[in-house]
Structures are given as structure tokens and as C-alpha cells.
Amino acid sequence: MAVQKILRMKNLLIILSLFVSLLGNTQTVQTSINVPYNAVPQTAPSLLYLPNDYATSGKRYPLLIFLHGAGEAGNNLALIYNSASAGGPAYFIEHSGWDTSGYTNPMDGLKYKFIVVSPQHPGGWGWQAGHLNYQIKYMVDNYRVDTSRIYTTGISAGGAGVFGYNIHYDYDLGTTVTPFYKPAASVPFAPANSSPSQSNANVAVADSIRFWGLGGALDGYGDVLSTMSTLMNNTKPGIARVTRYPGSHCCWGTYYNPTYRESIKKADSSSTVSMNIYEWMLQFARTDVGSGNSADPTANGGSAQSA
């Protein structure tokens, strides 16, 4: 009898442990939605964060889309939102590191709240520019997105997708991509792709995409960012910047953390302000909505958010 009691107790502890584990791996702040990534359409589970006043405000919001690296691919979204090192904004949103009141735009002093989506690649290398094109289109078609404020970011393989989108090229397929919507600003981390040419950089400059690349000082993919920044600035001085940090292909969580800040000149060069990557992005909004950026779908309704 004593042995049976011990066995029952062990079984109960195992069940309890599994239950606690499941709780720890279930997102509570973000929801899971299926987002198309091609024209078929095939879809992938994606983490969605909506501002806390989305349901009641009627406003449009900036869209931030994050593409993870190869290590976070699969069929378990916890690989993204529970990764302190590689989960991007999704990690900080889920673990109380996100400012739910919004981030201050250094240009107008107002706070903006992001819609944030983090798609999970089903397996293999990772998201590329062609995938990102359909992911952005889906978000604009189905949520109240301010299309003048679409921002893209990603790490490693995902960084390559973001990088490729800026130059209209899918590195995975070796094909040209025509963006449905052009981002106002892009922040790739260590994009796992080949070094760009001046003609590549000219495409991003022609689209007026503001560029901030971050990569390790010992990482060859960080060299890609330095090259891109130089080439873009050759064509239009000040449109791009780069941060090279100690280390190699690593450390992304440090810089996605909203507490990380750099002293940067404001977009109008009037003064230097301490800002994180989210505040830096908010300085930039497209002025070509209705041409390069299609007009917002009428069905979504609502005005652009500015407070």
C-alpha cells in the first residue's frame, strides 16, 4: 500500500509539473492568429499584439512586424515569446518589458502604440522578402494599420527577409519582389545575406526607407549592415545609420529591450535625443500613402493615431 501511495504521489507530481509547464508556455498578452505568407495562400501561426485601446479607439496604429531567426522556426510560438535573446519585441511584450502606454515620437512629442505581429516560419531557413510582402498586406487588410507608419525588423535569417524587402529582392528564391506597402523605417539585425551593391542601396533610398542596422563587431553579417549604411548615405546623407556592438552573431535581446537607448540626432537634426529603436522608428512616416503605399481599406475605418 505504501508503495502504491508513493507511485500515485509521483504521478500527481508529474501531472502537476506538466500543467505548470504548459501554463509557462502559453502566451497571455499576445494572441495567436494565422497570417498568409504567399498568394496560395498558405498561412503560419503568428503572435499578435494589439494596443490596449484598440477595441475602443477607432484609431489606426503603426505596424511593427518582427521576423525571427532560423532557431525560432517550428510549430511552437513559445520559441519566440519565451526567448530573451532572440524573441524580439514579442519577448518583452509577453514578459512585462513593453510600455503599454506607447512610445514617444521624438519629433512631435506624442506617444504611439504599435500593432506588433511576429509570424513563425514552419521550418527550415526562415522568412524572406516575398513572405513579408504578403504578411504586411494581410495586416493592412484586416487591422487598422496606419500605412504611413509600417516598420520592419528581424534577426539573422529574418533580418535577411527584412533587408531583402528594402531592396526588392528575395534572397531565398532569387527573385524580385514588388512591395505592396513600403516601410517608413527598417531595423534589421545581422541579416544573413550577401553584401549589397550600390544599386541595391539606391532602391532603398528611392523608396525613402530610413535604415538602422545593428550587428556584432565580430560578425560578418554586421559588415553587411555597415556596407549598406555607407552605400545608402553615399546617395542620401543621413538616411542610414549602423550600430556595431561587441560580440559576434548574438546579443539581439539587449537591443530589442526598450531600456536600450542611444543618443541620436533627431530626424530634423535639430538636437540630440536619447532614444530606443521603437522611438527612432516613430520619427519617420511615409508621405506617399495612396501611391507607393496604397490607400487604407475603407472597411477598416478610423483615423491615424497620434496620441
GROMACS .gro file of C-alpha atoms in nm:
model
  307
    1MET     CA    1   0.000   0.000   0.000
    2ALA     CA    2   0.281   0.241   0.089
    3VAL     CA    3   0.445   0.174  -0.250
    4GLN     CA    4   0.114   0.242  -0.431
    5LYS     CA    5   0.073   0.572  -0.244
    6ILE     CA    6   0.425   0.676  -0.341
    7LEU     CA    7   0.356   0.590  -0.706
    8ARG     CA    8   0.029   0.785  -0.703
    9MET     CA    9   0.207   1.081  -0.549
   10LYS     CA   10   0.480   1.067  -0.816
   11ASN     CA   11   0.219   1.053  -1.092
   12LEU     CA   12   0.038   1.350  -0.940
   13LEU     CA   13   0.361   1.549  -0.925
   14ILE     CA   14   0.437   1.465  -1.290
   15ILE     CA   15   0.089   1.581  -1.399
   16LEU     CA   16   0.122   1.899  -1.191
   17SER     CA   17   0.465   1.967  -1.340
   18LEU     CA   18   0.331   1.926  -1.694
   19PHE     CA   19   0.039   2.158  -1.616
   20VAL     CA   20   0.272   2.428  -1.480
   21SER     CA   21   0.496   2.386  -1.784
   22LEU     CA   22   0.201   2.433  -2.019
   23LEU     CA   23   0.099   2.748  -1.834
   24GLY     CA   24   0.451   2.883  -1.871
   25ASN     CA   25   0.449   2.818  -2.244
   26THR     CA   26   0.111   2.975  -2.322
   27GLN     CA   27   0.112   3.340  -2.417
   28THR     CA   28  -0.125   3.556  -2.215
   29VAL     CA   29  -0.064   3.903  -2.357
   30GLN     CA   30  -0.040   3.820  -2.727
   31THR     CA   31  -0.283   3.610  -2.924
   32SER     CA   32  -0.220   3.357  -3.198
   33ILE     CA   33  -0.352   3.428  -3.547
   34ASN     CA   34  -0.286   3.268  -3.886
   35VAL     CA   35  -0.117   3.502  -4.132
   36PRO     CA   36  -0.076   3.424  -4.505
   37TYR     CA   37   0.279   3.433  -4.641
   38ASN     CA   38   0.216   3.375  -5.012
   39ALA     CA   39  -0.056   3.405  -5.276
   40VAL     CA   40  -0.188   3.047  -5.239
   41PRO     CA   41  -0.249   3.137  -4.955
   42GLN     CA   42  -0.051   2.929  -4.708
   43THR     CA   43  -0.065   3.057  -4.353
   44ALA     CA   44   0.154   3.042  -4.045
   45PRO     CA   45   0.075   3.087  -3.675
   46SER     CA   46   0.174   3.435  -3.567
   47LEU     CA   47   0.185   3.626  -3.242
   48LEU     CA   48  -0.037   3.933  -3.245
   49TYR     CA   49  -0.025   4.221  -3.002
   50LEU     CA   50  -0.296   4.486  -3.022
   51PRO     CA   51  -0.278   4.811  -2.822
   52ASN     CA   52  -0.486   4.809  -2.505
   53ASP     CA   53  -0.728   5.064  -2.651
   54TYR     CA   54  -0.757   4.906  -2.997
   55ALA     CA   55  -1.112   4.778  -2.943
   56THR     CA   56  -1.249   5.115  -2.839
   57SER     CA   57  -1.040   5.389  -3.001
   58GLY     CA   58  -1.131   5.357  -3.369
   59LYS     CA   59  -0.779   5.481  -3.445
   60ARG     CA   60  -0.519   5.348  -3.684
   61TYR     CA   61  -0.189   5.235  -3.539
   62PRO     CA   62   0.170   5.193  -3.651
   63LEU     CA   63   0.250   4.837  -3.755
   64LEU     CA   64   0.571   4.669  -3.637
   65ILE     CA   65   0.646   4.330  -3.789
   66PHE     CA   66   0.923   4.109  -3.646
   67LEU     CA   67   1.084   3.820  -3.836
   68HIS     CA   68   1.266   3.571  -3.613
   69GLY     CA   69   1.584   3.377  -3.692
   70ALA     CA   70   1.624   3.015  -3.804
   71GLY     CA   71   1.643   2.892  -3.444
   72GLU     CA   72   1.286   3.002  -3.367
   73ALA     CA   73   1.122   2.827  -3.664
   74GLY     CA   74   0.881   2.540  -3.599
   75ASN     CA   75   0.530   2.496  -3.463
   76ASN     CA   76   0.566   2.633  -3.110
   77LEU     CA   77   0.519   3.008  -3.067
   78ALA     CA   78   0.682   2.986  -2.725
   79LEU     CA   79   1.014   2.960  -2.910
   80ILE     CA   80   0.962   3.326  -2.995
   81TYR     CA   81   0.789   3.486  -2.698
   82ASN     CA   82   0.991   3.299  -2.436
   83SER     CA   83   1.330   3.371  -2.595
   84ALA     CA   84   1.501   3.655  -2.411
   85SER     CA   85   1.787   3.653  -2.662
   86ALA     CA   86   1.601   3.606  -2.993
   87GLY     CA   87   1.231   3.676  -2.935
   88GLY     CA   88   1.246   4.040  -3.038
   89PRO     CA   89   0.963   4.267  -2.921
   90ALA     CA   90   0.737   3.963  -2.870
   91TYR     CA   91   0.950   3.855  -2.571
   92PHE     CA   92   0.927   4.193  -2.400
   93ILE     CA   93   0.556   4.223  -2.471
   94GLU     CA   94   0.492   3.887  -2.306
   95HIS     CA   95   0.725   3.939  -2.009
   96SER     CA   96   0.620   4.285  -1.888
   97GLY     CA   97   0.902   4.469  -2.065
   98TRP     CA   98   0.677   4.659  -2.306
   99ASP     CA   99   0.541   5.008  -2.242
  100THR     CA  100   0.168   4.961  -2.292
  101SER     CA  101   0.115   5.338  -2.280
  102GLY     CA  102   0.311   5.373  -2.603
  103TYR     CA  103   0.646   5.512  -2.716
  104THR     CA  104   0.728   5.878  -2.762
  105ASN     CA  105   0.799   6.008  -3.109
  106PRO     CA  106   1.094   6.250  -3.062
  107MET     CA  107   0.966   6.465  -3.348
  108ASP     CA  108   0.621   6.554  -3.216
  109GLY     CA  109   0.650   6.451  -2.850
  110LEU     CA  110   0.338   6.232  -2.877
  111LYS     CA  111   0.305   5.869  -2.771
  112TYR     CA  112   0.221   5.600  -3.026
  113LYS     CA  113   0.114   5.242  -2.966
  114PHE     CA  114   0.218   4.968  -3.205
  115ILE     CA  115   0.030   4.677  -3.351
  116VAL     CA  116   0.300   4.407  -3.336
  117VAL     CA  117   0.296   4.082  -3.534
  118SER     CA  118   0.558   3.806  -3.513
  119PRO     CA  119   0.499   3.524  -3.765
  120GLN     CA  120   0.659   3.183  -3.704
  121HIS     CA  121   0.818   3.010  -4.001
  122PRO     CA  122   0.703   2.644  -4.019
  123GLY     CA  123   1.061   2.518  -4.053
  124GLY     CA  124   1.381   2.548  -4.248
  125TRP     CA  125   1.579   2.864  -4.307
  126GLY     CA  126   1.334   3.144  -4.229
  127TRP     CA  127   1.117   3.424  -4.361
  128GLN     CA  128   1.217   3.604  -4.678
  129ALA     CA  129   1.114   3.923  -4.857
  130GLY     CA  130   0.835   3.759  -5.061
  131HIS     CA  131   0.679   3.620  -4.743
  132LEU     CA  132   0.700   3.956  -4.569
  133ASN     CA  133   0.518   4.119  -4.858
  134TYR     CA  134   0.204   3.907  -4.804
  135GLN     CA  135   0.228   3.926  -4.424
  136ILE     CA  136   0.220   4.304  -4.432
  137LYS     CA  137  -0.066   4.305  -4.684
  138TYR     CA  138  -0.273   4.077  -4.461
  139MET     CA  139  -0.224   4.301  -4.159
  140VAL     CA  140  -0.325   4.612  -4.355
  141ASP     CA  141  -0.630   4.437  -4.500
  142ASN     CA  142  -0.753   4.307  -4.164
  143TYR     CA  143  -0.643   4.552  -3.895
  144ARG     CA  144  -0.648   4.928  -3.850
  145VAL     CA  145  -0.294   4.993  -3.969
  146ASP     CA  146  -0.162   5.342  -4.036
  147THR     CA  147   0.012   5.266  -4.367
  148SER     CA  148   0.232   5.573  -4.335
  149ARG     CA  149   0.388   5.404  -4.031
  150ILE     CA  150   0.483   5.048  -4.124
  151TYR     CA  151   0.809   4.935  -3.962
  152THR     CA  152   1.006   4.615  -4.020
  153THR     CA  153   1.266   4.439  -3.810
  154GLY     CA  154   1.420   4.093  -3.784
  155ILE     CA  155   1.725   3.893  -3.683
  156SER     CA  156   1.966   3.678  -3.884
  157ALA     CA  157   1.753   3.482  -4.136
  158GLY     CA  158   1.460   3.711  -4.055
  159GLY     CA  159   1.691   4.009  -4.087
  160ALA     CA  160   1.770   3.888  -4.439
  161GLY     CA  161   1.397   3.892  -4.518
  162VAL     CA  162   1.365   4.248  -4.390
  163PHE     CA  163   1.682   4.353  -4.571
  164GLY     CA  164   1.566   4.193  -4.895
  165TYR     CA  165   1.229   4.367  -4.874
  166ASN     CA  166   1.409   4.701  -4.861
  167ILE     CA  167   1.592   4.627  -5.187
  168HIS     CA  168   1.301   4.442  -5.356
  169TYR     CA  169   1.488   4.110  -5.365
  170ASP     CA  170   1.407   3.766  -5.221
  171TYR     CA  171   1.739   3.605  -5.127
  172ASP     CA  172   1.581   3.262  -5.083
  173LEU     CA  173   1.415   3.245  -5.424
  174GLY     CA  174   1.648   3.477  -5.611
  175THR     CA  175   1.352   3.676  -5.741
  176THR     CA  176   1.243   4.038  -5.749
  177VAL     CA  177   0.976   4.150  -5.501
  178THR     CA  178   0.739   4.439  -5.566
  179PRO     CA  179   0.622   4.564  -5.224
  180PHE     CA  180   0.250   4.606  -5.168
  181TYR     CA  181   0.343   4.853  -4.893
  182LYS     CA  182   0.673   5.028  -4.834
  183PRO     CA  183   0.802   5.064  -4.478
  184ALA     CA  184   0.883   5.404  -4.334
  185ALA     CA  185   1.180   5.263  -4.143
  186SER     CA  186   1.360   4.932  -4.110
  187VAL     CA  187   1.579   4.789  -3.833
  188PRO     CA  188   1.747   4.463  -3.938
  189PHE     CA  189   1.981   4.279  -3.702
  190ALA     CA  190   2.271   4.078  -3.852
  191PRO     CA  191   2.092   3.990  -4.179
  192ALA     CA  192   2.217   3.656  -4.307
  193ASN     CA  193   2.266   3.755  -4.668
  194SER     CA  194   2.538   3.869  -4.907
  195SER     CA  195   2.683   4.217  -4.915
  196PRO     CA  196   2.472   4.473  -5.103
  197SER     CA  197   2.570   4.675  -5.408
  198GLN     CA  198   2.527   5.047  -5.464
  199SER     CA  199   2.232   4.970  -5.691
  200ASN     CA  200   2.070   4.770  -5.407
  201ALA     CA  201   2.115   5.063  -5.169
  202ASN     CA  202   1.974   5.302  -5.428
  203VAL     CA  203   1.648   5.104  -5.434
  204ALA     CA  204   1.600   5.155  -5.058
  205VAL     CA  205   1.692   5.523  -5.087
  206ALA     CA  206   1.448   5.572  -5.376
  207ASP     CA  207   1.177   5.426  -5.152
  208SER     CA  208   1.275   5.673  -4.875
  209ILE     CA  209   1.326   5.392  -4.622
  210ARG     CA  210   1.512   5.501  -4.310
  211PHE     CA  211   1.761   5.234  -4.210
  212TRP     CA  212   1.922   5.142  -3.876
  213GLY     CA  213   2.126   4.824  -3.883
  214LEU     CA  214   2.262   4.654  -3.571
  215GLY     CA  215   2.522   4.377  -3.569
  216GLY     CA  216   2.816   4.236  -3.377
  217ALA     CA  217   3.163   4.379  -3.436
  218LEU     CA  218   3.294   4.025  -3.499
  219ASP     CA  219   3.002   3.919  -3.718
  220GLY     CA  220   3.042   3.918  -4.096
  221TYR     CA  221   2.670   3.984  -4.125
  222GLY     CA  222   2.730   4.300  -3.929
  223ASP     CA  223   2.965   4.401  -4.210
  224VAL     CA  224   2.666   4.375  -4.446
  225LEU     CA  225   2.492   4.642  -4.238
  226SER     CA  226   2.794   4.873  -4.236
  227THR     CA  227   2.822   4.842  -4.612
  228MET     CA  228   2.452   4.910  -4.663
  229SER     CA  229   2.464   5.216  -4.438
  230THR     CA  230   2.763   5.357  -4.622
  231LEU     CA  231   2.611   5.296  -4.965
  232MET     CA  232   2.276   5.449  -4.871
  233ASN     CA  233   2.444   5.754  -4.721
  234ASN     CA  234   2.653   5.789  -5.038
  235THR     CA  235   2.328   5.857  -5.222
  236LYS     CA  236   2.142   6.045  -4.949
  237PRO     CA  237   2.350   6.151  -4.647
  238GLY     CA  238   2.187   6.074  -4.311
  239ILE     CA  239   1.926   5.826  -4.436
  240ALA     CA  240   2.101   5.529  -4.271
  241ARG     CA  241   2.290   5.450  -3.954
  242VAL     CA  242   2.458   5.144  -3.805
  243THR     CA  243   2.545   5.018  -3.456
  244ARG     CA  244   2.828   4.767  -3.418
  245TYR     CA  245   2.830   4.616  -3.071
  246PRO     CA  246   3.082   4.382  -2.900
  247GLY     CA  247   3.048   4.015  -2.989
  248SER     CA  248   2.953   3.815  -3.294
  249HIS     CA  249   2.620   3.668  -3.416
  250CYS     CA  250   2.445   3.732  -3.086
  251CYS     CA  251   2.302   3.966  -2.829
  252TRP     CA  252   1.984   4.074  -3.006
  253GLY     CA  253   1.772   4.078  -2.692
  254THR     CA  254   1.986   4.354  -2.546
  255TYR     CA  255   1.893   4.593  -2.824
  256TYR     CA  256   1.526   4.497  -2.860
  257ASN     CA  257   1.488   4.577  -2.491
  258PRO     CA  258   1.308   4.914  -2.472
  259THR     CA  259   1.555   5.018  -2.200
  260TYR     CA  260   1.843   5.021  -2.450
  261ARG     CA  261   1.898   5.372  -2.579
  262GLU     CA  262   2.143   5.567  -2.790
  263SER     CA  263   2.199   5.940  -2.819
  264ILE     CA  264   2.088   6.016  -3.174
  265LYS     CA  265   2.020   6.334  -3.367
  266LYS     CA  266   1.651   6.384  -3.432
  267ALA     CA  267   1.528   6.338  -3.787
  268ASP     CA  268   1.534   6.715  -3.842
  269SER     CA  269   1.889   6.732  -3.693
  270SER     CA  270   1.771   7.000  -3.451
  271SER     CA  271   1.903   6.827  -3.140
  272THR     CA  272   2.038   6.501  -2.999
  273VAL     CA  273   1.793   6.283  -2.806
  274SER     CA  274   1.827   5.955  -2.616
  275MET     CA  275   1.601   5.704  -2.789
  276ASN     CA  276   1.541   5.331  -2.830
  277ILE     CA  277   1.478   5.161  -3.165
  278TYR     CA  278   1.100   5.200  -3.132
  279GLU     CA  279   1.119   5.574  -3.069
  280TRP     CA  280   1.372   5.609  -3.351
  281MET     CA  281   1.133   5.441  -3.596
  282LEU     CA  282   0.841   5.660  -3.497
  283GLN     CA  283   1.022   5.970  -3.621
  284PHE     CA  284   0.958   5.854  -3.976
  285ALA     CA  285   0.626   5.840  -4.158
  286ARG     CA  286   0.566   5.797  -4.529
  287THR     CA  287   0.415   6.083  -4.725
  288ASP     CA  288   0.319   5.877  -5.030
  289VAL     CA  289   0.017   5.691  -4.894
  290GLY     CA  290  -0.212   5.640  -5.187
  291SER     CA  291   0.073   5.580  -5.431
  292GLY     CA  292   0.368   5.374  -5.315
  293ASN     CA  293   0.166   5.289  -5.006
  294SER     CA  294  -0.188   5.207  -5.114
  295ALA     CA  295  -0.475   5.389  -4.951
  296ASP     CA  296  -0.608   5.227  -4.635
  297PRO     CA  297  -0.902   4.989  -4.692
  298THR     CA  298  -1.224   5.185  -4.637
  299ALA     CA  299  -1.377   4.895  -4.448
  300ASN     CA  300  -1.134   4.930  -4.159
  301GLY     CA  301  -1.236   5.286  -4.072
  302GLY     CA  302  -1.073   5.507  -3.814
  303SER     CA  303  -0.820   5.788  -3.821
  304ALA     CA  304  -0.444   5.765  -3.783
  305GLN     CA  305  -0.321   5.752  -3.424
  306SER     CA  306  -0.120   6.047  -3.298
  307ALA     CA  307  -0.162   6.036  -2.924
   0.00000   0.00000   0.00000
